[in-house]
Short mmCIF file of C-alpha atoms in Angstrom, two decimals:
data_model
loop_
_atom_site.label_atom_id
_atom_site.label_comp_id
_atom_site.label_asym_id
_atom_site.label_seq_id
_atom_site.Cartn_x
_atom_site.Cartn_y
_atom_site.Cartn_z
CA MET A 40 100.95 67.26 127.72
CA ALA A 41 103.83 67.82 125.32
CA ALA A 42 107.02 65.91 126.07
CA THR A 43 110.04 67.91 127.22
CA PRO A 44 112.90 67.61 124.70
CA ALA A 45 116.14 66.04 125.84
CA PRO A 46 119.00 68.44 126.63
CA GLY A 47 120.71 69.71 123.50
CA ILE A 48 117.77 68.83 121.25
CA LEU A 49 115.65 71.66 119.84
CA ALA A 50 111.92 71.49 120.45
CA ALA A 51 109.67 71.00 117.42
CA PRO A 52 108.26 74.31 116.18
CA ASP A 53 104.70 75.16 117.21
CA ILE A 54 103.12 75.65 113.78
CA LEU A 55 99.88 76.93 115.30
CA ALA A 56 101.76 79.84 116.81
CA TRP A 57 103.23 80.98 113.50
CA SER A 58 102.04 84.28 112.02
CA CYS A 59 102.32 85.82 108.60
CA PRO A 60 102.60 89.56 107.88
CA ALA A 61 100.67 89.15 104.61
CA PRO A 62 96.87 89.57 104.76
CA LEU A 63 95.22 86.19 105.26
CA ARG A 64 92.69 85.14 102.66
CA ASP A 65 89.96 84.41 105.23
CA GLN A 66 89.99 87.91 106.73
CA PRO A 67 86.75 88.75 108.56
CA ARG A 68 87.24 92.42 107.65
CA VAL A 69 88.37 94.34 104.61
CA VAL A 70 92.13 94.91 104.50
CA MET A 71 94.21 97.11 102.21
CA GLY A 72 95.20 94.09 100.15
CA HIS A 73 91.60 93.71 98.97
CA GLY A 74 92.20 96.77 96.78
CA GLY A 75 95.53 95.67 95.37
CA GLY A 76 94.42 93.90 92.20
CA GLY A 77 95.76 90.51 93.32
CA ALA A 78 94.29 87.32 94.71
CA LEU A 79 92.49 89.11 97.55
CA SER A 80 90.80 91.47 95.10
CA ALA A 81 89.74 88.55 92.92
CA GLU A 82 88.28 86.70 95.88
CA LEU A 83 86.33 89.79 96.94
CA VAL A 84 84.74 89.92 93.49
CA GLN A 85 84.15 86.17 93.21
CA HIS A 86 82.72 85.60 96.70
CA ILE A 87 80.95 88.88 97.51
CA PHE A 88 80.10 90.97 94.47
CA ALA A 89 79.54 88.48 91.65
CA PRO A 90 77.08 86.29 93.64
CA ALA A 91 75.22 89.39 94.84
CA PHE A 92 74.92 91.06 91.44
CA GLY A 93 74.80 88.08 89.07
CA GLY A 94 74.35 88.51 85.32
CA GLU A 95 76.10 87.26 82.19
CA VAL A 96 77.72 90.58 81.39
CA LEU A 97 79.37 90.87 84.80
CA ALA A 98 80.65 87.31 84.44
CA GLN A 99 83.05 88.56 81.72
CA LEU A 100 85.13 90.16 84.50
CA GLY A 101 87.19 92.16 82.03
CA ASP A 102 88.59 95.67 82.33
CA ALA A 103 85.47 96.75 80.45
CA ALA A 104 82.16 95.01 79.85
CA THR A 105 81.10 94.37 76.26
CA VAL A 106 77.39 95.00 75.77
CA SER A 107 74.99 95.29 72.81
CA LEU A 108 72.59 98.21 72.70
CA GLY A 109 70.48 99.31 69.75
CA GLY A 110 72.48 97.17 67.36
CA ALA A 111 75.82 98.64 68.47
CA ARG A 112 78.58 96.90 70.43
CA LEU A 113 79.66 99.07 73.33
CA ALA A 114 82.42 98.83 75.89
CA PHE A 115 81.43 100.10 79.34
CA SER A 116 83.80 100.56 82.27
CA THR A 117 84.12 102.29 85.63
CA ASP A 118 87.06 102.92 87.94
CA SER A 119 87.84 104.79 91.15
CA PHE A 120 91.04 106.65 91.96
CA VAL A 121 92.44 107.20 95.44
CA VAL A 122 96.07 107.97 94.68
CA ARG A 123 98.28 109.73 97.19
CA PRO A 124 99.83 112.23 96.62
CA LEU A 125 97.31 113.97 94.37
CA PHE A 126 100.13 115.34 92.19
CA PHE A 127 103.19 113.30 91.26
CA PRO A 128 105.98 113.39 88.67
CA GLY A 129 104.34 113.07 85.27
CA GLY A 130 100.69 113.47 86.31
CA SER A 131 97.96 113.81 88.89
CA ILE A 132 94.82 112.08 90.09
CA GLY A 133 92.97 114.02 87.37
CA ASP A 134 95.09 112.49 84.61
CA LEU A 135 94.67 109.03 86.13
CA ALA A 136 90.89 109.39 86.34
CA VAL A 137 90.65 109.94 82.59
CA ASN A 138 93.42 107.71 81.30
CA GLY A 139 92.58 104.78 83.55
CA THR A 140 89.01 104.51 82.26
CA VAL A 141 89.90 105.36 78.66
CA ASN A 142 92.51 102.60 78.72
CA ASP A 143 90.09 100.05 80.15
CA LEU A 144 87.82 100.76 77.19
CA ALA A 145 90.73 100.59 74.76
CA MET A 146 91.60 97.10 75.99
CA SER A 147 88.27 96.01 74.48
CA GLY A 148 89.20 97.69 71.21
CA ALA A 149 86.81 100.59 71.84
CA ARG A 150 87.61 104.25 71.40
CA ALA A 151 86.19 106.09 74.41
CA ALA A 152 83.44 108.58 73.61
CA TYR A 153 81.96 109.82 76.90
CA LEU A 154 82.92 109.80 80.56
CA SER A 155 81.08 110.44 83.79
CA CYS A 156 83.02 111.93 86.67
CA GLY A 157 82.20 111.72 90.38
CA PHE A 158 84.20 113.72 92.95
CA ILE A 159 84.24 112.77 96.64
CA LEU A 160 85.81 115.70 98.46
CA GLU A 161 87.00 115.90 102.03
CA GLU A 162 85.90 118.98 103.93
CA GLY A 163 88.81 121.41 104.11
CA VAL A 164 90.39 120.72 100.73
CA GLU A 165 91.71 123.94 99.24
CA MET A 166 89.76 125.23 96.27
CA ALA A 167 93.03 125.92 94.46
CA VAL A 168 93.96 122.23 94.75
CA LEU A 169 90.54 121.13 93.51
CA ALA A 170 90.83 123.54 90.57
CA ARG A 171 94.23 122.11 89.61
CA VAL A 172 92.84 118.58 89.66
CA ALA A 173 89.80 119.58 87.60
CA GLU A 174 91.97 121.38 85.04
CA ALA A 175 94.25 118.37 84.74
CA LEU A 176 91.26 116.07 84.28
CA GLY A 177 89.78 118.30 81.58
CA ALA A 178 93.09 118.57 79.74
CA ALA A 179 93.56 114.78 79.84
CA ALA A 180 90.05 114.28 78.47
CA ARG A 181 90.71 116.63 75.57
CA THR A 182 94.01 114.88 74.81
CA ALA A 183 92.25 111.50 74.82
CA GLY A 184 89.45 112.79 72.58
CA VAL A 185 86.73 112.02 75.12
CA GLU A 186 84.00 114.25 76.55
CA VAL A 187 83.10 114.45 80.24
CA ALA A 188 79.33 114.35 79.80
CA THR A 189 77.99 114.08 83.36
CA GLY A 190 79.15 114.01 86.94
CA ASP A 191 78.44 114.25 90.64
CA THR A 192 79.99 115.80 93.76
CA LYS A 193 79.84 114.66 97.37
CA VAL A 194 81.59 116.10 100.44
CA VAL A 195 82.55 114.05 103.50
CA GLU A 196 83.52 115.41 106.91
CA ALA A 197 87.13 116.31 107.64
CA GLY A 198 89.05 113.20 108.66
CA HIS A 199 86.71 110.88 106.73
CA GLY A 200 88.50 111.03 103.40
CA ASP A 201 91.92 111.65 101.92
CA GLY A 202 91.45 114.95 100.16
CA ILE A 203 89.99 113.99 96.80
CA TYR A 204 88.68 110.69 95.45
CA ILE A 205 87.43 110.43 91.86
CA ASN A 206 85.25 107.86 90.11
CA THR A 207 84.94 107.82 86.34
CA ALA A 208 82.84 105.64 84.07
CA GLY A 209 83.09 105.54 80.30
CA ILE A 210 81.49 104.17 77.17
CA GLY A 211 82.86 103.63 73.68
CA LEU A 212 82.04 101.88 70.42
CA ILE A 213 83.76 98.61 69.50
CA PRO A 214 84.55 98.38 65.75
CA ALA A 215 83.13 95.51 63.73
CA GLY A 216 85.32 92.43 63.63
CA VAL A 217 87.14 93.23 66.88
CA ASP A 218 86.84 90.58 69.60
CA LEU A 219 89.36 91.05 72.38
CA ARG A 220 89.00 88.66 75.32
CA PRO A 221 91.29 86.22 77.12
CA GLN A 222 89.26 83.19 76.03
CA ARG A 223 90.65 83.70 72.50
CA VAL A 224 94.25 83.13 73.58
CA VAL A 225 95.73 79.92 72.15
CA PRO A 226 99.14 78.23 72.50
CA GLY A 227 101.62 79.87 70.16
CA ASP A 228 100.34 83.42 70.71
CA VAL A 229 103.15 85.93 71.10
CA VAL A 230 103.17 88.14 74.20
CA ILE A 231 104.16 91.76 73.54
CA VAL A 232 104.52 94.58 76.06
CA SER A 233 104.36 98.17 74.79
CA GLY A 234 107.32 99.48 76.79
CA PRO A 235 109.24 99.59 80.08
CA ILE A 236 107.28 98.42 83.12
CA GLY A 237 106.95 99.67 86.69
CA VAL A 238 107.43 103.34 85.85
CA HIS A 239 104.17 104.69 87.30
CA GLY A 240 104.44 102.85 90.59
CA VAL A 241 108.01 103.99 91.18
CA ALA A 242 107.12 107.58 90.26
CA ILE A 243 104.44 107.54 92.96
CA MET A 244 106.69 105.87 95.52
CA SER A 245 109.53 108.31 94.79
CA VAL A 246 107.51 111.22 96.23
CA ARG A 247 105.71 109.36 99.00
CA GLU A 248 106.72 110.47 102.49
CA GLY A 249 109.65 108.43 103.74
CA LEU A 250 110.31 106.76 100.38
CA GLU A 251 112.20 109.45 98.48
CA PHE A 252 115.15 107.98 96.63
CA GLY A 253 115.69 110.64 93.98
CA THR A 254 115.21 108.58 90.83
CA GLY A 255 113.85 111.50 88.83
CA ILE A 256 111.46 109.10 87.10
CA GLU A 257 108.07 110.29 85.81
CA SER A 258 104.81 108.37 85.55
CA ASP A 259 103.97 106.77 82.21
CA CYS A 260 100.32 107.83 82.61
CA ALA A 261 98.82 108.17 79.11
CA ALA A 262 95.73 107.35 77.06
CA LEU A 263 96.37 104.26 74.94
CA GLY A 264 93.49 104.54 72.47
CA GLY A 265 95.69 105.78 69.64
CA LEU A 266 98.20 102.96 70.12
CA VAL A 267 95.42 100.37 70.08
CA ASP A 268 94.01 101.89 66.88
CA THR A 269 97.45 101.56 65.28
CA MET A 270 97.61 97.89 66.26
CA LEU A 271 94.09 97.13 65.04
CA ALA A 272 94.89 98.80 61.70
CA VAL A 273 97.37 95.97 61.10
CA THR A 274 94.80 93.29 61.92
CA PRO A 275 91.58 93.21 63.94
CA ASP A 276 92.52 89.65 64.90
CA LEU A 277 94.33 90.52 68.12
CA HIS A 278 93.38 88.04 70.82
CA VAL A 279 93.54 90.05 74.02
CA LEU A 280 94.88 93.36 75.35
CA ARG A 281 95.32 94.31 78.99
CA ASP A 282 96.73 97.37 80.73
CA PRO A 283 98.76 96.10 83.70
CA THR A 284 97.75 98.59 86.39
CA ARG A 285 97.17 97.31 89.95
CA GLY A 286 99.20 94.17 90.49
CA GLY A 287 101.42 95.05 87.55
CA LEU A 288 102.40 92.84 84.62
CA ALA A 289 102.32 89.71 86.79
CA ALA A 290 98.67 90.15 87.76
CA ALA A 291 97.57 90.89 84.18
CA LEU A 292 99.32 87.82 82.79
CA ASN A 293 97.98 85.54 85.51
CA GLU A 294 94.42 86.73 84.89
CA ILE A 295 94.77 86.04 81.17
CA ALA A 296 96.35 82.62 81.74
CA ALA A 297 93.60 81.61 84.16
CA ALA A 298 90.76 82.81 81.91
CA SER A 299 92.23 81.26 78.74
CA GLY A 300 93.34 77.94 80.24
CA THR A 301 96.78 78.32 78.68
CA GLY A 302 100.20 78.65 80.22
CA VAL A 303 102.50 81.63 79.69
CA VAL A 304 106.29 81.43 79.39
CA LEU A 305 108.25 84.67 79.75
CA GLN A 306 111.88 85.36 78.91
CA GLU A 307 112.91 87.31 81.99
CA ARG A 308 115.79 89.07 80.27
CA SER A 309 113.42 90.36 77.58
CA ILE A 310 111.14 92.16 80.04
CA PRO A 311 112.02 95.88 79.82
CA VAL A 312 112.75 97.24 83.30
CA PRO A 313 114.37 100.71 83.39
CA PRO A 314 117.47 100.98 85.61
CA ALA A 315 115.72 103.53 87.86
CA VAL A 316 112.84 101.11 88.43
CA ALA A 317 115.18 98.18 89.02
CA ASN A 318 117.23 100.19 91.53
CA ALA A 319 114.18 101.47 93.39
CA CYS A 320 112.69 97.99 93.60
CA ALA A 321 116.00 96.60 94.85
CA ILE A 322 116.05 99.17 97.64
CA LEU A 323 112.46 98.45 98.64
CA GLY A 324 112.59 94.68 98.14
CA LEU A 325 109.95 94.74 95.38
CA ASP A 326 109.58 92.83 92.11
CA PRO A 327 109.09 95.21 89.13
CA MET A 328 106.61 92.77 87.60
CA TYR A 329 104.17 93.54 90.41
CA VAL A 330 104.51 97.33 90.24
CA ALA A 331 101.63 99.30 88.69
CA ASN A 332 101.72 100.88 85.23
CA GLU A 333 99.36 103.50 83.80
CA GLY A 334 100.52 103.91 80.22
CA LYS A 335 101.49 100.42 79.09
CA LEU A 336 99.65 97.46 77.61
CA VAL A 337 100.34 93.78 77.14
CA ALA A 338 99.05 92.03 74.02
CA PHE A 339 98.57 88.39 73.02
CA VAL A 340 98.91 88.33 69.25
CA PRO A 341 98.62 85.41 66.78
CA ARG A 342 102.13 84.44 65.76
CA GLU A 343 101.49 85.15 62.07
CA HIS A 344 100.68 88.79 62.86
CA ALA A 345 103.19 89.40 65.64
CA GLU A 346 106.00 90.90 63.57
CA ALA A 347 103.71 93.37 61.78
CA VAL A 348 101.90 94.37 64.98
CA LEU A 349 105.21 94.92 66.78
CA ALA A 350 106.47 97.13 63.95
CA ALA A 351 103.24 99.16 64.04
CA MET A 352 103.52 99.60 67.81
CA ARG A 353 107.08 100.85 67.50
CA SER A 354 105.91 103.46 64.97
CA HIS A 355 103.67 105.02 67.64
CA PRO A 356 105.13 107.26 70.39
CA LEU A 357 103.53 105.19 73.14
CA GLY A 358 104.88 101.93 71.72
CA ALA A 359 108.35 102.97 70.59
CA GLU A 360 110.00 100.54 73.02
CA ALA A 361 107.58 97.65 72.50
CA CYS A 362 109.12 94.19 72.61
CA VAL A 363 108.28 90.49 72.67
CA ILE A 364 108.55 89.02 76.17
CA GLY A 365 107.12 85.50 75.82
CA GLU A 366 104.43 83.22 74.44
CA ALA A 367 101.32 81.28 75.36
CA VAL A 368 101.85 77.52 75.70
CA SER A 369 99.78 74.40 76.25
CA GLU A 370 101.88 73.28 79.22
CA HIS A 371 101.02 74.25 82.82
CA PRO A 372 97.61 75.80 81.98
CA GLY A 373 96.70 78.82 84.07
CA MET A 374 100.28 79.33 85.24
CA VAL A 375 102.84 82.00 84.33
CA VAL A 376 106.53 81.11 84.49
CA ALA A 377 109.67 83.07 83.70
CA ARG A 378 112.89 81.63 82.32
CA THR A 379 115.75 83.34 84.08
CA GLY A 380 119.04 84.45 82.62
CA LEU A 381 120.76 81.58 84.42
CA GLY A 382 118.66 78.98 82.65
CA GLY A 383 116.27 78.29 85.52
CA THR A 384 112.52 78.76 85.68
CA ARG A 385 110.47 80.51 88.33
CA VAL A 386 106.73 80.78 88.84
CA VAL A 387 105.29 84.28 88.49
CA ASP A 388 102.28 84.00 90.76
CA LEU A 389 99.29 86.26 91.27
CA PRO A 390 100.05 88.67 94.13
CA ILE A 391 97.93 88.15 97.23
CA GLY A 392 97.50 91.79 98.18
CA GLU A 393 99.50 94.81 97.08
CA GLN A 394 103.04 95.98 97.60
CA LEU A 395 102.18 99.56 98.50
CA PRO A 396 98.73 101.20 98.70
CA ARG A 397 97.17 103.93 96.65
CA ILE A 398 99.32 104.20 93.57
CA CYS A 399 96.35 104.33 91.20
#
């Protein structure tokens, strides 16, 4: 039996009675955080899917798989979109469905050629809403220069969905001499981001019920294939590209650091965060580095090519505000740290779950 503390002396805290609002990593059931692109998502893949499916191609665990078929190198990717609301400032679930998959292919250096498109519709969705989504998806595909070649439709009972879910898969050719993967990152590589971060996530949150704060910000949703082509025209010797969607810039950098076995040092003041994003995150208690993007990329570039690649990015509309934010280092392998404006250093860890659900 526990001893009773003397008068005036506080009892020792009962650690076993503590609770944490964050999803625990030994959850017996799926929680929302498993879809957030952070540590819980990674564990789901590593402990459930990868052992069940196996295979060397899956072991790449990139945004897109690189495969050889008939003498050609192909990038192959799939993604599902469950965003709410279906329409938001700067885009819709239809735009996301195209650009998200096209961008995953672009991060392998491939230019997307064909997409498949699967719609899961909830009974009761208005035909006019479905038509708007389909038109937006078709327009985004034409803008990206990709053809929707096949598809599928399923309908679930009312109350068993959230209006419209979309899955897209895509394939594209990888040019000769292009080899983009995190294992190529070496100390000294320069880290470049193509523009301001956190814009898409804040655009979604700005119109979500109960979270309206009138920022007037629009999503950065865009197809990045043209920007990647501009970068590769300078040199095919880029080391890795990643579009920081779920989990934001922090998740993308942590994944690259872990896969490459290098450390990453960021200059916090150099990371471009628009005032509207910074203000919204301050109100909600969020870190902009963990907020999703849908039209930005982060690149690890050999130092000797960094200046030319940065200039090329700035010549493209989707990279006009590109900037250097850090470098890969040999110290603290697998860890991302940020040097603050006050001269301190903080660890930028992989998020466990997600800050807010369904923003991509």
